[in-house]
């Protein structure tokens, strides 16, 4: 399959515009849960498509129709984890005094969630790092979710271009901090300092009277 190719006659997934049926959505949930369990136990190498299919109770061909590769599957798993985090954050939003503090608290809560399952975190981050153009829809969804989480913490519905630029830099720093922590090159304390430092960009792009 080339970088831009798509699987023939795919089951509707997040990669298509057609909505999933209830049965398809249940099957997709089983696959994602199986992927997360295997990754949580053994990291990136533990996620083998045949074992995922067996754990999810689906045929291997069916799994490939939903997720054309292991990278697609693990990036989709990260998307699923972020959606769960987003729901949790909306129920229990950060309580910082200003936008920079709220975003830093939000990202550290996300980091601590990943810290509880380092093998899963490593598998998902490695998949994002290895993703090529064929995984662009899934990677873009992860990016949009991360942006939405940060904007929610900022309390913004209509960010300016400058504010969106700051958000992108914050996302890049958070992703880089995850990689350096997972590789043992940064402590949790250093990650916190880096996140808090980059979140100060929010103050530079804030304008009185903005939404």
PDB file of N, CA and C in Angstrom, residues 87-161:
ATOM      1  N   UNK A  87     -13.373  14.246  28.229  1.00  0.00           N
ATOM      2  CA  UNK A  87     -14.636  14.102  28.956  1.00  0.00           C
ATOM      3  C   UNK A  87     -14.430  14.301  30.453  1.00  0.00           C
ATOM      4  N   UNK A  88     -13.367  13.712  30.982  1.00  0.00           N
ATOM      5  CA  UNK A  88     -13.063  13.844  32.406  1.00  0.00           C
ATOM      6  C   UNK A  88     -12.771  15.288  32.778  1.00  0.00           C
ATOM      7  N   UNK A  89     -12.012  15.974  31.931  1.00  0.00           N
ATOM      8  CA  UNK A  89     -11.649  17.364  32.211  1.00  0.00           C
ATOM      9  C   UNK A  89     -12.873  18.278  32.170  1.00  0.00           C
ATOM     10  N   UNK A  90     -13.813  17.980  31.301  1.00  0.00           N
ATOM     11  CA  UNK A  90     -15.027  18.797  31.256  1.00  0.00           C
ATOM     12  C   UNK A  90     -15.873  18.600  32.508  1.00  0.00           C
ATOM     13  N   UNK A  91     -15.807  17.400  33.087  1.00  0.00           N
ATOM     14  CA  UNK A  91     -16.528  17.152  34.329  1.00  0.00           C
ATOM     15  C   UNK A  91     -15.795  17.776  35.520  1.00  0.00           C
ATOM     16  N   UNK A  92     -14.471  17.730  35.474  1.00  0.00           N
ATOM     17  CA  UNK A  92     -13.652  18.307  36.553  1.00  0.00           C
ATOM     18  C   UNK A  92     -12.606  19.226  35.935  1.00  0.00           C
ATOM     19  N   UNK A  93     -13.009  20.442  35.549  1.00  0.00           N
ATOM     20  CA  UNK A  93     -12.076  21.355  34.883  1.00  0.00           C
ATOM     21  C   UNK A  93     -10.976  21.842  35.824  1.00  0.00           C
ATOM     22  N   UNK A  94      -9.854  22.261  35.263  1.00  0.00           N
ATOM     23  CA  UNK A  94      -8.757  22.783  36.088  1.00  0.00           C
ATOM     24  C   UNK A  94      -9.188  24.048  36.810  1.00  0.00           C
ATOM     25  N   UNK A  95      -8.547  24.314  37.948  1.00  0.00           N
ATOM     26  CA  UNK A  95      -8.993  25.425  38.799  1.00  0.00           C
ATOM     27  C   UNK A  95      -7.944  26.511  38.970  1.00  0.00           C
ATOM     28  N   UNK A  96      -7.029  26.655  38.014  1.00  0.00           N
ATOM     29  CA  UNK A  96      -6.002  27.689  38.117  1.00  0.00           C
ATOM     30  C   UNK A  96      -6.582  29.089  38.054  1.00  0.00           C
ATOM     31  N   UNK A  97      -5.819  30.063  38.558  1.00  0.00           N
ATOM     32  CA  UNK A  97      -6.288  31.454  38.598  1.00  0.00           C
ATOM     33  C   UNK A  97      -6.304  32.110  37.224  1.00  0.00           C
ATOM     34  N   UNK A  98      -5.440  31.666  36.320  1.00  0.00           N
ATOM     35  CA  UNK A  98      -5.409  32.262  34.983  1.00  0.00           C
ATOM     36  C   UNK A  98      -5.263  31.154  33.940  1.00  0.00           C
ATOM     37  N   UNK A  99      -5.351  31.548  32.667  1.00  0.00           N
ATOM     38  CA  UNK A  99      -5.349  30.566  31.584  1.00  0.00           C
ATOM     39  C   UNK A  99      -4.068  29.746  31.548  1.00  0.00           C
ATOM     40  N   UNK A 100      -2.920  30.398  31.764  1.00  0.00           N
ATOM     41  CA  UNK A 100      -1.643  29.679  31.720  1.00  0.00           C
ATOM     42  C   UNK A 100      -1.589  28.602  32.797  1.00  0.00           C
ATOM     43  N   UNK A 101      -2.041  28.924  33.987  1.00  0.00           N
ATOM     44  CA  UNK A 101      -2.044  27.943  35.074  1.00  0.00           C
ATOM     45  C   UNK A 101      -3.005  26.795  34.790  1.00  0.00           C
ATOM     46  N   UNK A 102      -4.167  27.129  34.227  1.00  0.00           N
ATOM     47  CA  UNK A 102      -5.153  26.083  33.928  1.00  0.00           C
ATOM     48  C   UNK A 102      -4.649  25.125  32.854  1.00  0.00           C
ATOM     49  N   UNK A 103      -3.995  25.667  31.834  1.00  0.00           N
ATOM     50  CA  UNK A 103      -3.455  24.801  30.776  1.00  0.00           C
ATOM     51  C   UNK A 103      -2.333  23.929  31.328  1.00  0.00           C
ATOM     52  N   UNK A 104      -1.446  24.518  32.132  1.00  0.00           N
ATOM     53  CA  UNK A 104      -0.359  23.735  32.721  1.00  0.00           C
ATOM     54  C   UNK A 104      -0.915  22.617  33.598  1.00  0.00           C
ATOM     55  N   UNK A 105      -1.934  22.929  34.397  1.00  0.00           N
ATOM     56  CA  UNK A 105      -2.550  21.906  35.239  1.00  0.00           C
ATOM     57  C   UNK A 105      -3.192  20.809  34.385  1.00  0.00           C
ATOM     58  N   UNK A 106      -3.857  21.212  33.320  1.00  0.00           N
ATOM     59  CA  UNK A 106      -4.499  20.243  32.426  1.00  0.00           C
ATOM     60  C   UNK A 106      -3.481  19.298  31.807  1.00  0.00           C
ATOM     61  N   UNK A 107      -2.395  19.840  31.294  1.00  0.00           N
ATOM     62  CA  UNK A 107      -1.392  19.005  30.642  1.00  0.00           C
ATOM     63  C   UNK A 107      -0.674  18.105  31.638  1.00  0.00           C
ATOM     64  N   UNK A 108      -0.481  18.584  32.855  1.00  0.00           N
ATOM     65  CA  UNK A 108       0.143  17.735  33.861  1.00  0.00           C
ATOM     66  C   UNK A 108      -0.809  16.625  34.312  1.00  0.00           C
ATOM     67  N   UNK A 109      -2.112  16.902  34.322  1.00  0.00           N
ATOM     68  CA  UNK A 109      -3.070  15.833  34.613  1.00  0.00           C
ATOM     69  C   UNK A 109      -3.017  14.777  33.510  1.00  0.00           C
ATOM     70  N   UNK A 110      -2.913  15.234  32.266  1.00  0.00           N
ATOM     71  CA  UNK A 110      -2.782  14.294  31.150  1.00  0.00           C
ATOM     72  C   UNK A 110      -1.487  13.493  31.279  1.00  0.00           C
ATOM     73  N   UNK A 111      -0.433  14.178  31.665  1.00  0.00           N
ATOM     74  CA  UNK A 111       0.862  13.511  31.818  1.00  0.00           C
ATOM     75  C   UNK A 111       0.806  12.468  32.930  1.00  0.00           C
ATOM     76  N   UNK A 112       0.167  12.815  34.037  1.00  0.00           N
ATOM     77  CA  UNK A 112       0.082  11.860  35.144  1.00  0.00           C
ATOM     78  C   UNK A 112      -0.749  10.638  34.760  1.00  0.00           C
ATOM     79  N   UNK A 113      -1.772  10.845  33.928  1.00  0.00           N
ATOM     80  CA  UNK A 113      -2.566   9.712  33.447  1.00  0.00           C
ATOM     81  C   UNK A 113      -1.689   8.774  32.617  1.00  0.00           C
ATOM     82  N   UNK A 114      -0.840   9.351  31.771  1.00  0.00           N
ATOM     83  CA  UNK A 114       0.069   8.535  30.972  1.00  0.00           C
ATOM     84  C   UNK A 114       1.142   7.899  31.851  1.00  0.00           C
ATOM     85  N   UNK A 115       1.549   8.618  32.894  1.00  0.00           N
ATOM     86  CA  UNK A 115       2.579   8.113  33.797  1.00  0.00           C
ATOM     87  C   UNK A 115       2.133   6.837  34.506  1.00  0.00           C
ATOM     88  N   UNK A 116       0.824   6.715  34.731  1.00  0.00           N
ATOM     89  CA  UNK A 116       0.308   5.520  35.398  1.00  0.00           C
ATOM     90  C   UNK A 116       0.430   4.278  34.515  1.00  0.00           C
ATOM     91  N   UNK A 117       0.502   4.477  33.199  1.00  0.00           N
ATOM     92  CA  UNK A 117       0.663   3.354  32.274  1.00  0.00           C
ATOM     93  C   UNK A 117       1.783   3.676  31.288  1.00  0.00           C
ATOM     94  N   UNK A 118       3.020   3.618  31.757  1.00  0.00           N
ATOM     95  CA  UNK A 118       4.144   4.035  30.907  1.00  0.00           C
ATOM     96  C   UNK A 118       4.316   3.206  29.649  1.00  0.00           C
ATOM     97  N   UNK A 119       4.010   1.904  29.710  1.00  0.00           N
ATOM     98  CA  UNK A 119       4.148   1.076  28.503  1.00  0.00           C
ATOM     99  C   UNK A 119       3.137   1.507  27.428  1.00  0.00           C
ATOM    100  N   UNK A 120       1.922   1.786  27.860  1.00  0.00           N
ATOM    101  CA  UNK A 120       0.903   2.273  26.922  1.00  0.00           C
ATOM    102  C   UNK A 120       1.302   3.629  26.366  1.00  0.00           C
ATOM    103  N   UNK A 121       1.775   4.511  27.232  1.00  0.00           N
ATOM    104  CA  UNK A 121       2.207   5.839  26.787  1.00  0.00           C
ATOM    105  C   UNK A 121       3.320   5.726  25.757  1.00  0.00           C
ATOM    106  N   UNK A 122       4.292   4.866  26.026  1.00  0.00           N
ATOM    107  CA  UNK A 122       5.414   4.693  25.103  1.00  0.00           C
ATOM    108  C   UNK A 122       4.937   4.165  23.754  1.00  0.00           C
ATOM    109  N   UNK A 123       4.012   3.207  23.774  1.00  0.00           N
ATOM    110  CA  UNK A 123       3.507   2.640  22.519  1.00  0.00           C
ATOM    111  C   UNK A 123       2.792   3.690  21.686  1.00  0.00           C
ATOM    112  N   UNK A 124       1.957   4.501  22.325  1.00  0.00           N
ATOM    113  CA  UNK A 124       1.198   5.515  21.588  1.00  0.00           C
ATOM    114  C   UNK A 124       2.107   6.611  21.046  1.00  0.00           C
ATOM    115  N   UNK A 125       3.067   7.055  21.851  1.00  0.00           N
ATOM    116  CA  UNK A 125       3.969   8.120  21.402  1.00  0.00           C
ATOM    117  C   UNK A 125       4.870   7.608  20.284  1.00  0.00           C
ATOM    118  N   UNK A 126       5.329   6.363  20.384  1.00  0.00           N
ATOM    119  CA  UNK A 126       6.134   5.798  19.306  1.00  0.00           C
ATOM    120  C   UNK A 126       5.336   5.718  18.013  1.00  0.00           C
ATOM    121  N   UNK A 127       4.064   5.347  18.131  1.00  0.00           N
ATOM    122  CA  UNK A 127       3.228   5.277  16.929  1.00  0.00           C
ATOM    123  C   UNK A 127       3.089   6.648  16.282  1.00  0.00           C
ATOM    124  N   UNK A 128       2.884   7.673  17.094  1.00  0.00           N
ATOM    125  CA  UNK A 128       2.801   9.036  16.550  1.00  0.00           C
ATOM    126  C   UNK A 128       4.101   9.416  15.855  1.00  0.00           C
ATOM    127  N   UNK A 129       5.216   9.023  16.439  1.00  0.00           N
ATOM    128  CA  UNK A 129       6.526   9.357  15.872  1.00  0.00           C
ATOM    129  C   UNK A 129       6.761   8.634  14.551  1.00  0.00           C
ATOM    130  N   UNK A 130       6.298   7.390  14.461  1.00  0.00           N
ATOM    131  CA  UNK A 130       6.513   6.585  13.256  1.00  0.00           C
ATOM    132  C   UNK A 130       5.480   6.848  12.165  1.00  0.00           C
ATOM    133  N   UNK A 131       4.399   7.550  12.487  1.00  0.00           N
ATOM    134  CA  UNK A 131       3.289   7.715  11.545  1.00  0.00           C
ATOM    135  C   UNK A 131       3.733   8.410  10.258  1.00  0.00           C
ATOM    136  N   UNK A 132       3.310   7.844   9.112  1.00  0.00           N
ATOM    137  CA  UNK A 132       3.597   8.481   7.831  1.00  0.00           C
ATOM    138  C   UNK A 132       2.324   9.130   7.299  1.00  0.00           C
ATOM    139  N   UNK A 133       2.356   9.515   6.026  1.00  0.00           N
ATOM    140  CA  UNK A 133       1.227  10.265   5.463  1.00  0.00           C
ATOM    141  C   UNK A 133      -0.071   9.473   5.468  1.00  0.00           C
ATOM    142  N   UNK A 134       0.017   8.152   5.440  1.00  0.00           N
ATOM    143  CA  UNK A 134      -1.198   7.341   5.411  1.00  0.00           C
ATOM    144  C   UNK A 134      -1.983   7.436   6.713  1.00  0.00           C
ATOM    145  N   UNK A 135      -1.325   7.875   7.766  1.00  0.00           N
ATOM    146  CA  UNK A 135      -1.962   7.971   9.084  1.00  0.00           C
ATOM    147  C   UNK A 135      -2.373   9.421   9.385  1.00  0.00           C
ATOM    148  N   UNK A 136      -2.265  10.279   8.397  1.00  0.00           N
ATOM    149  CA  UNK A 136      -2.556  11.698   8.610  1.00  0.00           C
ATOM    150  C   UNK A 136      -3.934  11.974   9.220  1.00  0.00           C
ATOM    151  N   UNK A 137      -5.009  11.292   8.760  1.00  0.00           N
ATOM    152  CA  UNK A 137      -6.321  11.579   9.371  1.00  0.00           C
ATOM    153  C   UNK A 137      -6.347  11.317  10.872  1.00  0.00           C
ATOM    154  N   UNK A 138      -5.730  10.200  11.303  1.00  0.00           N
ATOM    155  CA  UNK A 138      -5.713   9.871  12.717  1.00  0.00           C
ATOM    156  C   UNK A 138      -4.831  10.845  13.501  1.00  0.00           C
ATOM    157  N   UNK A 139      -3.669  11.170  12.946  1.00  0.00           N
ATOM    158  CA  UNK A 139      -2.768  12.114  13.614  1.00  0.00           C
ATOM    159  C   UNK A 139      -3.426  13.489  13.729  1.00  0.00           C
ATOM    160  N   UNK A 140      -4.109  13.906  12.670  1.00  0.00           N
ATOM    161  CA  UNK A 140      -4.809  15.198  12.708  1.00  0.00           C
ATOM    162  C   UNK A 140      -5.890  15.206  13.789  1.00  0.00           C
ATOM    163  N   UNK A 141      -6.579  14.084  13.962  1.00  0.00           N
ATOM    164  CA  UNK A 141      -7.608  14.002  14.993  1.00  0.00           C
ATOM    165  C   UNK A 141      -6.997  14.114  16.374  1.00  0.00           C
ATOM    166  N   UNK A 142      -5.866  13.462  16.599  1.00  0.00           N
ATOM    167  CA  UNK A 142      -5.154  13.580  17.876  1.00  0.00           C
ATOM    168  C   UNK A 142      -4.773  15.032  18.130  1.00  0.00           C
ATOM    169  N   UNK A 143      -4.267  15.701  17.094  1.00  0.00           N
ATOM    170  CA  UNK A 143      -3.874  17.096  17.237  1.00  0.00           C
ATOM    171  C   UNK A 143      -5.070  17.987  17.551  1.00  0.00           C
ATOM    172  N   UNK A 144      -6.191  17.752  16.848  1.00  0.00           N
ATOM    173  CA  UNK A 144      -7.391  18.564  17.105  1.00  0.00           C
ATOM    174  C   UNK A 144      -7.915  18.351  18.519  1.00  0.00           C
ATOM    175  N   UNK A 145      -7.861  17.123  18.996  1.00  0.00           N
ATOM    176  CA  UNK A 145      -8.315  16.852  20.356  1.00  0.00           C
ATOM    177  C   UNK A 145      -7.423  17.548  21.380  1.00  0.00           C
ATOM    178  N   UNK A 146      -6.117  17.485  21.157  1.00  0.00           N
ATOM    179  CA  UNK A 146      -5.186  18.151  22.068  1.00  0.00           C
ATOM    180  C   UNK A 146      -5.435  19.652  22.073  1.00  0.00           C
ATOM    181  N   UNK A 147      -5.655  20.217  20.888  1.00  0.00           N
ATOM    182  CA  UNK A 147      -5.966  21.642  20.788  1.00  0.00           C
ATOM    183  C   UNK A 147      -7.249  21.977  21.537  1.00  0.00           C
ATOM    184  N   UNK A 148      -8.274  21.148  21.359  1.00  0.00           N
ATOM    185  CA  UNK A 148      -9.553  21.392  22.027  1.00  0.00           C
ATOM    186  C   UNK A 148      -9.396  21.347  23.541  1.00  0.00           C
ATOM    187  N   UNK A 149      -8.596  20.415  24.042  1.00  0.00           N
ATOM    188  CA  UNK A 149      -8.365  20.304  25.483  1.00  0.00           C
ATOM    189  C   UNK A 149      -7.689  21.567  26.011  1.00  0.00           C
ATOM    190  N   UNK A 150      -6.705  22.057  25.272  1.00  0.00           N
ATOM    191  CA  UNK A 150      -5.992  23.267  25.705  1.00  0.00           C
ATOM    192  C   UNK A 150      -6.899  24.488  25.638  1.00  0.00           C
ATOM    193  N   UNK A 151      -7.665  24.619  24.555  1.00  0.00           N
ATOM    194  CA  UNK A 151      -8.561  25.769  24.421  1.00  0.00           C
ATOM    195  C   UNK A 151      -9.641  25.763  25.498  1.00  0.00           C
ATOM    196  N   UNK A 152     -10.131  24.580  25.848  1.00  0.00           N
ATOM    197  CA  UNK A 152     -11.103  24.485  26.933  1.00  0.00           C
ATOM    198  C   UNK A 152     -10.499  25.009  28.232  1.00  0.00           C
ATOM    199  N   UNK A 153      -9.256  24.602  28.500  1.00  0.00           N
ATOM    200  CA  UNK A 153      -8.587  25.060  29.719  1.00  0.00           C
ATOM    201  C   UNK A 153      -8.372  26.572  29.699  1.00  0.00           C
ATOM    202  N   UNK A 154      -8.129  27.118  28.515  1.00  0.00           N
ATOM    203  CA  UNK A 154      -7.946  28.568  28.380  1.00  0.00           C
ATOM    204  C   UNK A 154      -9.267  29.316  28.498  1.00  0.00           C
ATOM    205  N   UNK A 155     -10.379  28.607  28.254  1.00  0.00           N
ATOM    206  CA  UNK A 155     -11.681  29.262  28.262  1.00  0.00           C
ATOM    207  C   UNK A 155     -11.958  30.014  26.987  1.00  0.00           C
ATOM    208  N   UNK A 156     -11.415  29.503  25.874  1.00  0.00           N
ATOM    209  CA  UNK A 156     -11.543  30.193  24.588  1.00  0.00           C
ATOM    210  C   UNK A 156     -12.439  29.438  23.630  1.00  0.00           C
ATOM    211  N   UNK A 157     -13.339  30.155  23.006  1.00  0.00           N
ATOM    212  CA  UNK A 157     -14.140  29.585  21.923  1.00  0.00           C
ATOM    213  C   UNK A 157     -13.697  30.119  20.565  1.00  0.00           C
ATOM    214  N   UNK A 158     -13.163  31.338  20.546  1.00  0.00           N
ATOM    215  CA  UNK A 158     -12.767  31.975  19.286  1.00  0.00           C
ATOM    216  C   UNK A 158     -11.344  32.513  19.412  1.00  0.00           C
ATOM    217  N   UNK A 159     -10.343  31.611  19.390  1.00  0.00           N
ATOM    218  CA  UNK A 159      -8.959  32.057  19.539  1.00  0.00           C
ATOM    219  C   UNK A 159      -8.475  32.860  18.339  1.00  0.00           C
ATOM    220  N   UNK A 160      -7.571  33.774  18.603  1.00  0.00           N
ATOM    221  CA  UNK A 160      -6.932  34.538  17.539  1.00  0.00           C
ATOM    222  C   UNK A 160      -5.850  33.678  16.884  1.00  0.00           C
ATOM    223  N   UNK A 161      -5.369  34.065  15.706  1.00  0.00           N
ATOM    224  CA  UNK A 161      -4.256  33.326  15.096  1.00  0.00           C
ATOM    225  C   UNK A 161      -3.034  33.253  16.009  1.00  0.00           C
TER     226      UNK A 161
END
